[in-house]
């Protein structure tokens, strides 16, 4: 199928091409309308709309793929509200990143995969070399890099 076309992939593996007319998938009671047919949240494993691809993670939430390669990178915007002891409410939002090795791997939140990251890249020496350089840094140097080191290693691995 066309990589740029809208589609829905159902949990049974069936892929249906067409045009997504309505995207109300924001929660688990949500749905998509493709070719005038309504597909409920739990029927869908992935979908593509307007060249943006979304797939469910290990929590059964949809995430947008932002890097496609040997290691895929997904992101999800999360948020909520908190109320302090004085009754004042404030909103917050943050981005959560996920990794997936290959297209068939499990999509796992980065904070849970960091310990497994070395295993994900061990079959490609240039990426492993870059990982080892990072591991040799001091705690202070690592802190200043944040998660940027992971982006660099993924880029190297995806050139494989």
Coordinates of C-alpha atoms in Angstrom, one line a residue:
X1 CA 0.0 0.0 0.0
X2 CA 1.0 3.6 -0.4
X3 CA 3.1 4.8 2.5
X4 CA 1.4 8.2 2.3
X5 CA -2.2 7.0 2.2
X6 CA -4.4 6.9 5.3
X7 CA -5.1 3.5 6.6
X8 CA -6.2 1.5 9.7
X9 CA -4.5 -1.7 10.8
X10 CA -6.9 -3.8 12.9
X11 CA -5.8 -6.1 15.7
X12 CA -6.4 -9.1 13.5
X13 CA -3.7 -7.8 11.1
X14 CA -6.1 -6.6 8.4
X15 CA -5.0 -3.3 6.8
X16 CA -7.8 -1.1 5.3
X17 CA -6.8 1.8 3.0
X18 CA -8.9 4.8 2.5
X19 CA -9.5 8.2 3.9
X20 CA -9.9 8.9 7.6
X21 CA -12.8 11.3 7.8
X22 CA -13.0 11.5 11.6
X23 CA -10.3 10.9 14.2
X24 CA -11.7 10.7 17.7
X25 CA -9.1 8.3 19.0
X26 CA -8.0 10.4 22.0
X27 CA -9.2 8.0 24.6
X28 CA -10.1 4.3 24.9
X29 CA -13.7 5.0 24.1
X30 CA -12.6 6.7 20.9
X31 CA -12.9 5.7 17.3
X32 CA -11.9 6.4 13.7
X33 CA -14.1 6.7 10.7
X34 CA -12.4 5.3 7.6
X35 CA -14.4 4.9 4.3
X36 CA -17.6 5.6 6.2
X37 CA -17.0 2.7 8.6
X38 CA -16.5 3.3 12.3
X39 CA -13.6 1.4 14.0
X40 CA -13.5 1.4 17.7
X41 CA -10.3 2.0 19.7
X42 CA -9.9 -1.6 20.8
X43 CA -10.2 -2.9 17.2
X44 CA -7.3 -0.8 16.0
X45 CA -3.6 -1.6 16.5
X46 CA -2.2 1.2 14.3
X47 CA -3.3 3.9 11.9
X48 CA -1.9 6.5 9.6
X49 CA -3.6 9.9 9.0
X50 CA -2.1 12.8 7.0
X51 CA 1.3 10.9 6.7
X52 CA 1.5 10.7 10.5
X53 CA 1.7 7.1 11.8
X54 CA 0.4 6.0 15.3
X55 CA 0.8 2.6 17.0
X56 CA -0.2 1.3 20.4
X57 CA 2.4 0.8 23.1
X58 CA 2.7 -1.6 26.0
X59 CA 0.0 0.4 27.9
X60 CA -2.4 0.2 24.9
X61 CA -2.1 3.9 24.2
X62 CA -1.4 5.4 20.7
X63 CA 1.9 7.1 20.1
X64 CA 3.2 8.9 17.1
X65 CA 6.2 7.5 15.3
X66 CA 8.8 10.3 14.9
X67 CA 11.7 8.2 13.7
X68 CA 11.4 5.2 11.4
X69 CA 14.4 2.9 11.1
X70 CA 16.0 -0.2 12.7
X71 CA 15.0 1.4 16.0
X72 CA 11.8 3.3 15.8
X73 CA 11.1 6.2 18.1
X74 CA 7.6 7.2 19.2
X75 CA 6.3 10.0 21.3
X76 CA 3.2 10.8 23.2
X77 CA 2.0 14.0 24.8
X78 CA 0.6 13.5 28.3
X79 CA -0.9 15.9 30.8
X80 CA -3.2 16.4 33.7
X81 CA -4.1 18.7 36.5
X82 CA -3.1 18.9 40.2
X83 CA -4.7 20.7 43.1
X84 CA -2.5 22.1 45.9
X85 CA -3.5 22.2 49.6
X86 CA -5.2 25.6 49.0
X87 CA -7.5 24.4 46.3
X88 CA -5.5 26.0 43.4
X89 CA -5.5 23.9 40.3
X90 CA -2.7 23.9 37.8
X91 CA -2.3 22.0 34.5
X92 CA 0.9 20.2 33.4
X93 CA 2.0 18.5 30.2
X94 CA 5.0 16.4 29.2
X95 CA 6.3 14.3 26.4
X96 CA 7.0 10.6 26.8
X97 CA 9.3 8.8 24.4
X98 CA 9.2 5.1 23.4
X99 CA 11.6 2.8 21.5
X100 CA 10.9 -0.2 19.3
X101 CA 13.5 -2.4 17.7
X102 CA 12.3 -3.2 14.2
X103 CA 8.6 -2.9 13.2
X104 CA 7.5 -6.0 15.1
X105 CA 9.2 -5.3 18.4
X106 CA 7.3 -4.1 21.5
X107 CA 7.0 -0.4 21.9
X108 CA 8.6 0.4 25.3
X109 CA 8.8 3.6 27.2
X110 CA 12.4 4.9 27.2
X111 CA 12.7 5.0 30.9
X112 CA 12.1 1.3 31.1
X113 CA 14.3 0.4 28.1
X114 CA 17.5 2.3 29.0
X115 CA 18.9 -0.8 30.7
X116 CA 18.1 -2.9 27.6
X117 CA 19.4 -0.3 25.2
X118 CA 22.8 -1.8 24.9
X119 CA 21.2 -5.1 23.9
X120 CA 19.2 -3.4 21.2
X121 CA 22.3 -2.0 19.5
X122 CA 24.8 -4.8 20.2
X123 CA 24.6 -6.1 16.7
X124 CA 26.1 -2.9 15.2
X125 CA 29.6 -2.0 16.3
X126 CA 29.6 1.7 15.4
X127 CA 26.6 2.3 17.6
X128 CA 28.0 0.1 20.3
X129 CA 31.3 2.1 20.2
X130 CA 29.3 5.4 20.6
X131 CA 27.4 3.8 23.6
X132 CA 30.7 2.8 25.2
X133 CA 32.1 6.3 24.8
X134 CA 29.1 7.6 26.6
X135 CA 29.4 5.0 29.4
X136 CA 33.1 6.1 29.9
X137 CA 32.0 9.7 30.7
X138 CA 31.8 11.1 34.3
X139 CA 28.4 11.5 35.9
X140 CA 28.6 15.2 35.5
X141 CA 29.3 14.9 31.7
X142 CA 26.4 12.4 31.3
X143 CA 24.1 14.7 33.1
X144 CA 25.0 17.6 30.8
X145 CA 24.2 15.4 27.8
X146 CA 20.8 14.3 29.1
X147 CA 19.1 11.9 26.6
X148 CA 20.8 13.5 23.6
X149 CA 23.3 10.6 23.7
X150 CA 20.5 8.2 22.9
X151 CA 19.3 10.2 19.9
X152 CA 22.9 10.1 18.5
X153 CA 23.3 6.4 19.0
X154 CA 19.9 5.7 17.4
X155 CA 20.9 7.8 14.4
X156 CA 24.1 5.8 14.0
X157 CA 22.2 2.5 14.5
X158 CA 19.6 3.4 11.9
X159 CA 22.3 3.9 9.2
X160 CA 23.1 0.2 9.5

